Amino acid sequence: MTKIPVAVQMYTLREESEQDFSGTLKKVAELGFDGVEFAGYGGMTAKEVKVLLDELGLQAASSHVPLEELENNLAGVIEDQKTLGSNYVVCPYLLPDRRSEEHYRNLISILDQAGEKCRLEGITLLYHNHDFELDLLSDGRMALESILEDTNEDNVKAEFDVYWLKKAGENPVEWINKYNNRTPIIHLKDMTTDEEQFFAELGTGGVDIEAVLNIGEEAGVQWWVVEQDFTRRNPFESIGMSINFLKTKLPHLAKK
Protein backbone atom coordinates (compact mmCIF):
# COMPACT_ATOMS: atom_id res chain seq x y z
CA MET A 1 0.00 0.00 0.00
CA THR A 2 1.12 3.53 -0.66
CA LYS A 3 1.41 6.55 1.59
CA ILE A 4 -1.65 8.32 0.20
CA PRO A 5 -2.88 10.50 3.11
CA VAL A 6 -6.28 10.04 4.72
CA ALA A 7 -8.72 12.79 5.65
CA VAL A 8 -12.18 12.82 7.18
CA GLN A 9 -15.08 14.71 5.63
CA MET A 10 -16.25 17.06 8.35
CA TYR A 11 -19.89 16.63 7.35
CA THR A 12 -19.66 13.34 9.24
CA LEU A 13 -19.02 15.39 12.39
CA ARG A 14 -21.41 18.24 11.61
CA GLU A 15 -23.24 18.19 14.95
CA GLU A 16 -20.00 17.93 16.93
CA SER A 17 -18.51 20.75 14.87
CA GLU A 18 -21.45 23.01 15.60
CA GLN A 19 -20.85 22.55 19.31
CA ASP A 20 -17.05 22.74 19.30
CA PHE A 21 -15.30 23.12 15.95
CA SER A 22 -11.78 23.40 17.36
CA GLY A 23 -12.29 20.50 19.76
CA THR A 24 -13.66 18.35 16.96
CA LEU A 25 -10.60 18.98 14.81
CA LYS A 26 -8.39 18.10 17.78
CA LYS A 27 -10.12 14.72 18.18
CA VAL A 28 -9.73 14.07 14.45
CA ALA A 29 -5.99 14.63 14.79
CA GLU A 30 -5.82 12.41 17.86
CA LEU A 31 -7.47 9.55 15.95
CA GLY A 32 -4.61 9.61 13.45
CA PHE A 33 -6.08 11.31 10.40
CA ASP A 34 -3.68 13.22 8.17
CA GLY A 35 -6.17 15.90 7.23
CA VAL A 36 -9.73 17.07 6.85
CA GLU A 37 -12.10 17.82 4.01
CA PHE A 38 -14.18 20.81 4.99
CA ALA A 39 -17.91 21.38 4.68
CA GLY A 40 -17.84 24.89 6.13
CA TYR A 41 -15.36 26.42 8.55
CA GLY A 42 -17.27 26.50 11.81
CA GLY A 43 -17.84 30.23 11.70
CA MET A 44 -14.09 30.86 11.56
CA THR A 45 -12.14 32.61 8.83
CA ALA A 46 -9.85 30.60 6.59
CA LYS A 47 -6.86 32.26 8.28
CA GLU A 48 -8.08 31.22 11.72
CA VAL A 49 -8.71 27.67 10.53
CA LYS A 50 -5.23 27.48 9.01
CA VAL A 51 -3.65 28.46 12.33
CA LEU A 52 -5.65 25.72 14.04
CA LEU A 53 -4.69 23.12 11.46
CA ASP A 54 -1.02 23.94 11.86
CA GLU A 55 -1.28 23.64 15.64
CA LEU A 56 -2.87 20.20 15.30
CA GLY A 57 -0.64 18.90 12.53
CA LEU A 58 -3.54 18.51 10.09
CA GLN A 59 -3.69 19.35 6.40
CA ALA A 60 -6.60 20.81 4.45
CA ALA A 61 -7.32 18.11 1.88
CA SER A 62 -10.13 20.00 0.14
CA SER A 63 -13.35 21.87 0.71
CA HIS A 64 -16.91 21.02 -0.28
CA VAL A 65 -18.48 24.23 -1.55
CA PRO A 66 -22.12 24.52 -2.70
CA LEU A 67 -22.64 25.03 -6.42
CA GLU A 68 -24.30 28.39 -5.77
CA GLU A 69 -21.13 29.66 -4.08
CA LEU A 70 -19.00 28.42 -6.96
CA GLU A 71 -21.26 30.40 -9.25
CA ASN A 72 -21.43 33.58 -7.18
CA ASN A 73 -18.25 33.77 -5.08
CA LEU A 74 -15.60 31.79 -6.90
CA ALA A 75 -12.83 34.31 -6.24
CA GLY A 76 -13.49 34.10 -2.50
CA VAL A 77 -13.57 30.30 -2.64
CA ILE A 78 -10.22 30.20 -4.41
CA GLU A 79 -8.69 32.65 -1.95
CA ASP A 80 -9.85 30.51 0.99
CA GLN A 81 -8.25 27.41 -0.51
CA LYS A 82 -4.97 29.23 -0.96
CA THR A 83 -5.10 30.40 2.65
CA LEU A 84 -5.85 26.90 3.90
CA GLY A 85 -3.15 25.32 1.75
CA SER A 86 -5.75 23.20 -0.02
CA ASN A 87 -5.30 22.24 -3.66
CA TYR A 88 -8.86 21.05 -4.23
CA VAL A 89 -12.38 22.43 -4.14
CA VAL A 90 -15.37 20.15 -4.63
CA CYS A 91 -18.89 20.65 -5.98
CA PRO A 92 -20.60 18.30 -3.52
CA TYR A 93 -24.27 17.98 -4.37
CA LEU A 94 -27.04 18.96 -6.78
CA LEU A 95 -30.41 19.89 -5.36
CA PRO A 96 -33.33 17.92 -6.84
CA ASP A 97 -34.51 20.91 -8.87
CA ARG A 98 -31.19 21.00 -10.76
CA ARG A 99 -31.11 17.43 -12.09
CA SER A 100 -32.92 17.68 -15.43
CA GLU A 101 -31.02 17.17 -18.68
CA GLU A 102 -31.10 20.90 -19.29
CA HIS A 103 -29.69 21.50 -15.84
CA TYR A 104 -26.91 18.99 -16.46
CA ARG A 105 -25.99 20.79 -19.70
CA ASN A 106 -25.85 24.06 -17.80
CA LEU A 107 -23.84 22.39 -15.04
CA ILE A 108 -21.22 21.22 -17.53
CA SER A 109 -20.73 24.80 -18.71
CA ILE A 110 -20.60 26.13 -15.13
CA LEU A 111 -18.07 23.52 -14.03
CA ASP A 112 -15.88 24.01 -17.08
CA GLN A 113 -15.69 27.77 -16.63
CA ALA A 114 -15.19 27.60 -12.87
CA GLY A 115 -12.67 24.80 -13.26
CA GLU A 116 -10.60 26.80 -15.71
CA LYS A 117 -10.49 29.78 -13.34
CA CYS A 118 -9.50 27.47 -10.49
CA ARG A 119 -6.80 25.78 -12.56
CA LEU A 120 -5.24 29.12 -13.49
CA GLU A 121 -4.97 29.84 -9.76
CA GLY A 122 -3.42 26.46 -8.95
CA ILE A 123 -6.62 24.92 -7.58
CA THR A 124 -8.35 21.83 -8.96
CA LEU A 125 -12.16 21.63 -9.17
CA LEU A 126 -13.76 18.23 -8.53
CA TYR A 127 -17.29 16.91 -8.87
CA HIS A 128 -18.59 14.58 -6.14
CA ASN A 129 -21.20 12.01 -7.14
CA HIS A 130 -24.19 10.45 -5.44
CA ASP A 131 -26.34 7.74 -7.00
CA PHE A 132 -28.71 9.96 -8.99
CA GLU A 133 -25.93 10.89 -11.45
CA LEU A 134 -25.90 7.25 -12.48
CA ASP A 135 -29.33 7.63 -14.08
CA LEU A 136 -29.40 7.50 -17.87
CA LEU A 137 -29.87 10.54 -20.06
CA SER A 138 -31.64 10.54 -23.42
CA ASP A 139 -28.33 9.92 -25.25
CA GLY A 140 -27.84 6.65 -23.35
CA ARG A 141 -25.04 7.90 -21.15
CA MET A 142 -25.21 8.23 -17.40
CA ALA A 143 -25.32 11.80 -16.16
CA LEU A 144 -21.95 11.32 -14.42
CA GLU A 145 -20.38 10.14 -17.67
CA SER A 146 -21.75 13.21 -19.41
CA ILE A 147 -20.37 15.54 -16.74
CA LEU A 148 -16.89 14.05 -17.02
CA GLU A 149 -16.82 13.49 -20.77
CA ASP A 150 -18.26 16.86 -21.79
CA THR A 151 -16.04 18.97 -19.53
CA ASN A 152 -12.37 19.61 -20.18
CA GLU A 153 -10.46 17.00 -18.19
CA ASP A 154 -7.88 19.65 -17.29
CA ASN A 155 -10.60 21.80 -15.72
CA VAL A 156 -12.83 19.27 -13.98
CA LYS A 157 -11.82 16.16 -12.06
CA ALA A 158 -13.85 13.61 -10.10
CA GLU A 159 -14.27 12.82 -6.45
CA PHE A 160 -15.85 9.39 -6.70
CA ASP A 161 -17.86 8.17 -3.72
CA VAL A 162 -17.56 4.39 -3.63
CA TYR A 163 -20.72 3.93 -1.54
CA TRP A 164 -22.94 5.75 -4.01
CA LEU A 165 -21.37 3.99 -6.99
CA LYS A 166 -22.01 0.64 -5.32
CA LYS A 167 -25.56 1.63 -4.36
CA ALA A 168 -26.28 2.45 -8.00
CA GLY A 169 -25.14 -1.05 -8.97
CA GLU A 170 -21.76 0.04 -10.29
CA ASN A 171 -18.25 -1.26 -9.58
CA PRO A 172 -16.15 1.53 -8.00
CA VAL A 173 -12.87 0.02 -9.19
CA GLU A 174 -14.08 0.03 -12.80
CA TRP A 175 -15.03 3.70 -12.56
CA ILE A 176 -11.71 4.67 -11.01
CA ASN A 177 -9.85 2.75 -13.72
CA LYS A 178 -12.01 4.24 -16.48
CA TYR A 179 -11.14 7.75 -15.38
CA ASN A 180 -7.56 6.98 -14.49
CA ASN A 181 -5.63 10.00 -13.19
CA ARG A 182 -8.82 12.05 -13.07
CA THR A 183 -9.79 11.01 -9.54
CA PRO A 184 -7.39 12.78 -7.14
CA ILE A 185 -9.76 12.29 -4.21
CA ILE A 186 -11.83 9.20 -3.41
CA HIS A 187 -14.54 9.02 -0.76
CA LEU A 188 -14.20 5.78 1.17
CA LYS A 189 -17.53 4.65 2.54
CA ASP A 190 -18.95 1.20 3.24
CA MET A 191 -22.48 -0.20 2.96
CA THR A 192 -24.40 -2.73 5.03
CA THR A 193 -25.12 -5.98 3.22
CA ASP A 194 -28.80 -6.11 4.13
CA GLU A 195 -31.72 -4.70 2.15
CA GLU A 196 -31.39 -1.31 3.82
CA GLN A 197 -27.92 -0.70 2.38
CA PHE A 198 -27.18 1.74 5.19
CA PHE A 199 -23.90 3.57 5.66
CA ALA A 200 -21.32 1.40 7.40
CA GLU A 201 -17.91 1.77 8.99
CA LEU A 202 -15.06 0.75 6.69
CA GLY A 203 -14.41 -2.96 6.64
CA THR A 204 -17.80 -3.89 8.09
CA GLY A 205 -19.91 -3.85 4.92
CA GLY A 206 -20.07 -5.06 1.36
CA VAL A 207 -17.96 -2.51 -0.51
CA ASP A 208 -14.57 -3.93 -1.49
CA ILE A 209 -12.57 -1.13 0.14
CA GLU A 210 -9.28 -3.02 -0.13
CA ALA A 211 -9.64 -3.36 -3.91
CA VAL A 212 -10.07 0.40 -4.13
CA LEU A 213 -7.04 1.02 -1.92
CA ASN A 214 -4.96 -1.31 -4.06
CA ILE A 215 -5.37 0.80 -7.21
CA GLY A 216 -4.94 4.19 -5.57
CA GLU A 217 -1.37 4.89 -6.58
CA GLU A 218 -1.84 3.71 -10.17
CA ALA A 219 -5.01 5.80 -10.47
CA GLY A 220 -3.26 8.94 -9.27
CA VAL A 221 -5.24 9.27 -6.04
CA GLN A 222 -3.87 12.05 -3.82
CA TRP A 223 -6.26 11.75 -0.86
CA TRP A 224 -8.52 9.12 0.64
CA VAL A 225 -11.45 10.73 2.46
CA VAL A 226 -13.51 8.88 5.06
CA GLU A 227 -17.13 9.95 5.17
CA GLN A 228 -20.18 8.46 6.81
CA ASP A 229 -23.30 10.46 6.02
CA PHE A 230 -25.22 8.96 8.93
CA THR A 231 -24.26 6.55 11.69
CA ARG A 232 -26.11 4.80 14.48
CA ARG A 233 -22.99 5.10 16.61
CA ASN A 234 -21.33 8.13 18.09
CA PRO A 235 -19.68 9.74 15.03
CA PHE A 236 -16.27 9.74 16.70
CA GLU A 237 -16.62 6.02 17.36
CA SER A 238 -17.66 5.52 13.77
CA ILE A 239 -14.70 7.32 12.21
CA GLY A 240 -12.45 5.69 14.79
CA MET A 241 -13.50 2.27 13.54
CA SER A 242 -12.91 3.33 9.95
CA ILE A 243 -9.46 4.81 10.57
CA ASN A 244 -8.49 1.73 12.59
CA PHE A 245 -9.47 -0.45 9.63
CA LEU A 246 -7.34 1.71 7.35
CA LYS A 247 -4.42 1.43 9.76
CA THR A 248 -4.41 -2.31 9.05
CA LYS A 249 -4.14 -1.60 5.32
CA LEU A 250 -2.03 1.57 5.14
CA PRO A 251 1.29 1.19 7.00
CA HIS A 252 1.98 4.92 7.27
CA LEU A 253 -1.23 5.37 9.28
CA ALA A 254 -0.32 2.58 11.70
CA LYS A 255 2.72 4.58 12.76
CA LYS A 256 0.64 7.57 13.86
CSV table of C-alpha atoms in Angstrom, one decimal:
chain,number,residue,atom,x,y,z
A,1,MET,CA,0.0,0.0,0.0
A,2,THR,CA,1.1,3.5,-0.7
A,3,LYS,CA,1.4,6.5,1.6
A,4,ILE,CA,-1.6,8.3,0.2
A,5,PRO,CA,-2.9,10.5,3.1
A,6,VAL,CA,-6.3,10.0,4.7
A,7,ALA,CA,-8.7,12.8,5.6
A,8,VAL,CA,-12.2,12.8,7.2
A,9,GLN,CA,-15.1,14.7,5.6
A,10,MET,CA,-16.2,17.1,8.4
A,11,TYR,CA,-19.9,16.6,7.3
A,12,THR,CA,-19.7,13.3,9.2
A,13,LEU,CA,-19.0,15.4,12.4
A,14,ARG,CA,-21.4,18.2,11.6
A,15,GLU,CA,-23.2,18.2,15.0
A,16,GLU,CA,-20.0,17.9,16.9
A,17,SER,CA,-18.5,20.8,14.9
A,18,GLU,CA,-21.5,23.0,15.6
A,19,GLN,CA,-20.9,22.5,19.3
A,20,ASP,CA,-17.0,22.7,19.3
A,21,PHE,CA,-15.3,23.1,16.0
A,22,SER,CA,-11.8,23.4,17.4
A,23,GLY,CA,-12.3,20.5,19.8
A,24,THR,CA,-13.7,18.3,17.0
A,25,LEU,CA,-10.6,19.0,14.8
A,26,LYS,CA,-8.4,18.1,17.8
A,27,LYS,CA,-10.1,14.7,18.2
A,28,VAL,CA,-9.7,14.1,14.5
A,29,ALA,CA,-6.0,14.6,14.8
A,30,GLU,CA,-5.8,12.4,17.9
A,31,LEU,CA,-7.5,9.6,16.0
A,32,GLY,CA,-4.6,9.6,13.4
A,33,PHE,CA,-6.1,11.3,10.4
A,34,ASP,CA,-3.7,13.2,8.2
A,35,GLY,CA,-6.2,15.9,7.2
A,36,VAL,CA,-9.7,17.1,6.8
A,37,GLU,CA,-12.1,17.8,4.0
A,38,PHE,CA,-14.2,20.8,5.0
A,39,ALA,CA,-17.9,21.4,4.7
A,40,GLY,CA,-17.8,24.9,6.1
A,41,TYR,CA,-15.4,26.4,8.5
A,42,GLY,CA,-17.3,26.5,11.8
A,43,GLY,CA,-17.8,30.2,11.7
A,44,MET,CA,-14.1,30.9,11.6
A,45,THR,CA,-12.1,32.6,8.8
A,46,ALA,CA,-9.8,30.6,6.6
A,47,LYS,CA,-6.9,32.3,8.3
A,48,GLU,CA,-8.1,31.2,11.7
A,49,VAL,CA,-8.7,27.7,10.5
A,50,LYS,CA,-5.2,27.5,9.0
A,51,VAL,CA,-3.6,28.5,12.3
A,52,LEU,CA,-5.6,25.7,14.0
A,53,LEU,CA,-4.7,23.1,11.5
A,54,ASP,CA,-1.0,23.9,11.9
A,55,GLU,CA,-1.3,23.6,15.6
A,56,LEU,CA,-2.9,20.2,15.3
A,57,GLY,CA,-0.6,18.9,12.5
A,58,LEU,CA,-3.5,18.5,10.1
A,59,GLN,CA,-3.7,19.3,6.4
A,60,ALA,CA,-6.6,20.8,4.5
A,61,ALA,CA,-7.3,18.1,1.9
A,62,SER,CA,-10.1,20.0,0.1
A,63,SER,CA,-13.4,21.9,0.7
A,64,HIS,CA,-16.9,21.0,-0.3
A,65,VAL,CA,-18.5,24.2,-1.6
A,66,PRO,CA,-22.1,24.5,-2.7
A,67,LEU,CA,-22.6,25.0,-6.4
A,68,GLU,CA,-24.3,28.4,-5.8
A,69,GLU,CA,-21.1,29.7,-4.1
A,70,LEU,CA,-19.0,28.4,-7.0
A,71,GLU,CA,-21.3,30.4,-9.3
A,72,ASN,CA,-21.4,33.6,-7.2
A,73,ASN,CA,-18.3,33.8,-5.1
A,74,LEU,CA,-15.6,31.8,-6.9
A,75,ALA,CA,-12.8,34.3,-6.2
A,76,GLY,CA,-13.5,34.1,-2.5
A,77,VAL,CA,-13.6,30.3,-2.6
A,78,ILE,CA,-10.2,30.2,-4.4
A,79,GLU,CA,-8.7,32.7,-1.9
A,80,ASP,CA,-9.8,30.5,1.0
A,81,GLN,CA,-8.3,27.4,-0.5
A,82,LYS,CA,-5.0,29.2,-1.0
A,83,THR,CA,-5.1,30.4,2.6
A,84,LEU,CA,-5.9,26.9,3.9
A,85,GLY,CA,-3.1,25.3,1.8
A,86,SER,CA,-5.7,23.2,0.0
A,87,ASN,CA,-5.3,22.2,-3.7
A,88,TYR,CA,-8.9,21.0,-4.2
A,89,VAL,CA,-12.4,22.4,-4.1
A,90,VAL,CA,-15.4,20.2,-4.6
A,91,CYS,CA,-18.9,20.7,-6.0
A,92,PRO,CA,-20.6,18.3,-3.5
A,93,TYR,CA,-24.3,18.0,-4.4
A,94,LEU,CA,-27.0,19.0,-6.8
A,95,LEU,CA,-30.4,19.9,-5.4
A,96,PRO,CA,-33.3,17.9,-6.8
A,97,ASP,CA,-34.5,20.9,-8.9
A,98,ARG,CA,-31.2,21.0,-10.8
A,99,ARG,CA,-31.1,17.4,-12.1
A,100,SER,CA,-32.9,17.7,-15.4
A,101,GLU,CA,-31.0,17.2,-18.7
A,102,GLU,CA,-31.1,20.9,-19.3
A,103,HIS,CA,-29.7,21.5,-15.8
A,104,TYR,CA,-26.9,19.0,-16.5
A,105,ARG,CA,-26.0,20.8,-19.7
A,106,ASN,CA,-25.8,24.1,-17.8
A,107,LEU,CA,-23.8,22.4,-15.0
A,108,ILE,CA,-21.2,21.2,-17.5
A,109,SER,CA,-20.7,24.8,-18.7
A,110,ILE,CA,-20.6,26.1,-15.1
A,111,LEU,CA,-18.1,23.5,-14.0
A,112,ASP,CA,-15.9,24.0,-17.1
A,113,GLN,CA,-15.7,27.8,-16.6
A,114,ALA,CA,-15.2,27.6,-12.9
A,115,GLY,CA,-12.7,24.8,-13.3
A,116,GLU,CA,-10.6,26.8,-15.7
A,117,LYS,CA,-10.5,29.8,-13.3
A,118,CYS,CA,-9.5,27.5,-10.5
A,119,ARG,CA,-6.8,25.8,-12.6
A,120,LEU,CA,-5.2,29.1,-13.5
A,121,GLU,CA,-5.0,29.8,-9.8
A,122,GLY,CA,-3.4,26.5,-8.9
A,123,ILE,CA,-6.6,24.9,-7.6
A,124,THR,CA,-8.4,21.8,-9.0
A,125,LEU,CA,-12.2,21.6,-9.2
A,126,LEU,CA,-13.8,18.2,-8.5
A,127,TYR,CA,-17.3,16.9,-8.9
A,128,HIS,CA,-18.6,14.6,-6.1
A,129,ASN,CA,-21.2,12.0,-7.1
A,130,HIS,CA,-24.2,10.5,-5.4
A,131,ASP,CA,-26.3,7.7,-7.0
A,132,PHE,CA,-28.7,10.0,-9.0
A,133,GLU,CA,-25.9,10.9,-11.4
A,134,LEU,CA,-25.9,7.3,-12.5
A,135,ASP,CA,-29.3,7.6,-14.1
A,136,LEU,CA,-29.4,7.5,-17.9
A,137,LEU,CA,-29.9,10.5,-20.1
A,138,SER,CA,-31.6,10.5,-23.4
A,139,ASP,CA,-28.3,9.9,-25.3
A,140,GLY,CA,-27.8,6.6,-23.4
A,141,ARG,CA,-25.0,7.9,-21.1
A,142,MET,CA,-25.2,8.2,-17.4
A,143,ALA,CA,-25.3,11.8,-16.2
A,144,LEU,CA,-22.0,11.3,-14.4
A,145,GLU,CA,-20.4,10.1,-17.7
A,146,SER,CA,-21.8,13.2,-19.4
A,147,ILE,CA,-20.4,15.5,-16.7
A,148,LEU,CA,-16.9,14.1,-17.0
A,149,GLU,CA,-16.8,13.5,-20.8
A,150,ASP,CA,-18.3,16.9,-21.8
A,151,THR,CA,-16.0,19.0,-19.5
A,152,ASN,CA,-12.4,19.6,-20.2
A,153,GLU,CA,-10.5,17.0,-18.2
A,154,ASP,CA,-7.9,19.7,-17.3
A,155,ASN,CA,-10.6,21.8,-15.7
A,156,VAL,CA,-12.8,19.3,-14.0
A,157,LYS,CA,-11.8,16.2,-12.1
A,158,ALA,CA,-13.9,13.6,-10.1
A,159,GLU,CA,-14.3,12.8,-6.4
A,160,PHE,CA,-15.9,9.4,-6.7
A,161,ASP,CA,-17.9,8.2,-3.7
A,162,VAL,CA,-17.6,4.4,-3.6
A,163,TYR,CA,-20.7,3.9,-1.5
A,164,TRP,CA,-22.9,5.8,-4.0
A,165,LEU,CA,-21.4,4.0,-7.0
A,166,LYS,CA,-22.0,0.6,-5.3
A,167,LYS,CA,-25.6,1.6,-4.4
A,168,ALA,CA,-26.3,2.5,-8.0
A,169,GLY,CA,-25.1,-1.0,-9.0
A,170,GLU,CA,-21.8,0.0,-10.3
A,171,ASN,CA,-18.2,-1.3,-9.6
A,172,PRO,CA,-16.2,1.5,-8.0
A,173,VAL,CA,-12.9,0.0,-9.2
A,174,GLU,CA,-14.1,0.0,-12.8
A,175,TRP,CA,-15.0,3.7,-12.6
A,176,ILE,CA,-11.7,4.7,-11.0
A,177,ASN,CA,-9.8,2.8,-13.7
A,178,LYS,CA,-12.0,4.2,-16.5
A,179,TYR,CA,-11.1,7.8,-15.4
A,180,ASN,CA,-7.6,7.0,-14.5
A,181,ASN,CA,-5.6,10.0,-13.2
A,182,ARG,CA,-8.8,12.0,-13.1
A,183,THR,CA,-9.8,11.0,-9.5
A,184,PRO,CA,-7.4,12.8,-7.1
A,185,ILE,CA,-9.8,12.3,-4.2
A,186,ILE,CA,-11.8,9.2,-3.4
A,187,HIS,CA,-14.5,9.0,-0.8
A,188,LEU,CA,-14.2,5.8,1.2
A,189,LYS,CA,-17.5,4.7,2.5
A,190,ASP,CA,-18.9,1.2,3.2
A,191,MET,CA,-22.5,-0.2,3.0
A,192,THR,CA,-24.4,-2.7,5.0
A,193,THR,CA,-25.1,-6.0,3.2
A,194,ASP,CA,-28.8,-6.1,4.1
A,195,GLU,CA,-31.7,-4.7,2.1
A,196,GLU,CA,-31.4,-1.3,3.8
A,197,GLN,CA,-27.9,-0.7,2.4
A,198,PHE,CA,-27.2,1.7,5.2
A,199,PHE,CA,-23.9,3.6,5.7
A,200,ALA,CA,-21.3,1.4,7.4
A,201,GLU,CA,-17.9,1.8,9.0
A,202,LEU,CA,-15.1,0.8,6.7
A,203,GLY,CA,-14.4,-3.0,6.6
A,204,THR,CA,-17.8,-3.9,8.1
A,205,GLY,CA,-19.9,-3.8,4.9
A,206,GLY,CA,-20.1,-5.1,1.4
A,207,VAL,CA,-18.0,-2.5,-0.5
A,208,ASP,CA,-14.6,-3.9,-1.5
A,209,ILE,CA,-12.6,-1.1,0.1
A,210,GLU,CA,-9.3,-3.0,-0.1
A,211,ALA,CA,-9.6,-3.4,-3.9
A,212,VAL,CA,-10.1,0.4,-4.1
A,213,LEU,CA,-7.0,1.0,-1.9
A,214,ASN,CA,-5.0,-1.3,-4.1
A,215,ILE,CA,-5.4,0.8,-7.2
A,216,GLY,CA,-4.9,4.2,-5.6
A,217,GLU,CA,-1.4,4.9,-6.6
A,218,GLU,CA,-1.8,3.7,-10.2
A,219,ALA,CA,-5.0,5.8,-10.5
A,220,GLY,CA,-3.3,8.9,-9.3
A,221,VAL,CA,-5.2,9.3,-6.0
A,222,GLN,CA,-3.9,12.1,-3.8
A,223,TRP,CA,-6.3,11.7,-0.9
A,224,TRP,CA,-8.5,9.1,0.6
A,225,VAL,CA,-11.4,10.7,2.5
A,226,VAL,CA,-13.5,8.9,5.1
A,227,GLU,CA,-17.1,10.0,5.2
A,228,GLN,CA,-20.2,8.5,6.8
A,229,ASP,CA,-23.3,10.5,6.0
A,230,PHE,CA,-25.2,9.0,8.9
A,231,THR,CA,-24.3,6.6,11.7
A,232,ARG,CA,-26.1,4.8,14.5
A,233,ARG,CA,-23.0,5.1,16.6
A,234,ASN,CA,-21.3,8.1,18.1
A,235,PRO,CA,-19.7,9.7,15.0
A,236,PHE,CA,-16.3,9.7,16.7
A,237,GLU,CA,-16.6,6.0,17.4
A,238,SER,CA,-17.7,5.5,13.8
A,239,ILE,CA,-14.7,7.3,12.2
A,240,GLY,CA,-12.5,5.7,14.8
A,241,MET,CA,-13.5,2.3,13.5
A,242,SER,CA,-12.9,3.3,10.0
A,243,ILE,CA,-9.5,4.8,10.6
A,244,ASN,CA,-8.5,1.7,12.6
A,245,PHE,CA,-9.5,-0.4,9.6
A,246,LEU,CA,-7.3,1.7,7.4
A,247,LYS,CA,-4.4,1.4,9.8
A,248,THR,CA,-4.4,-2.3,9.1
A,249,LYS,CA,-4.1,-1.6,5.3
A,250,LEU,CA,-2.0,1.6,5.1
A,251,PRO,CA,1.3,1.2,7.0
A,252,HIS,CA,2.0,4.9,7.3
A,253,LEU,CA,-1.2,5.4,9.3
A,254,ALA,CA,-0.3,2.6,11.7
A,255,LYS,CA,2.7,4.6,12.8
A,256,LYS,CA,0.6,7.6,13.9
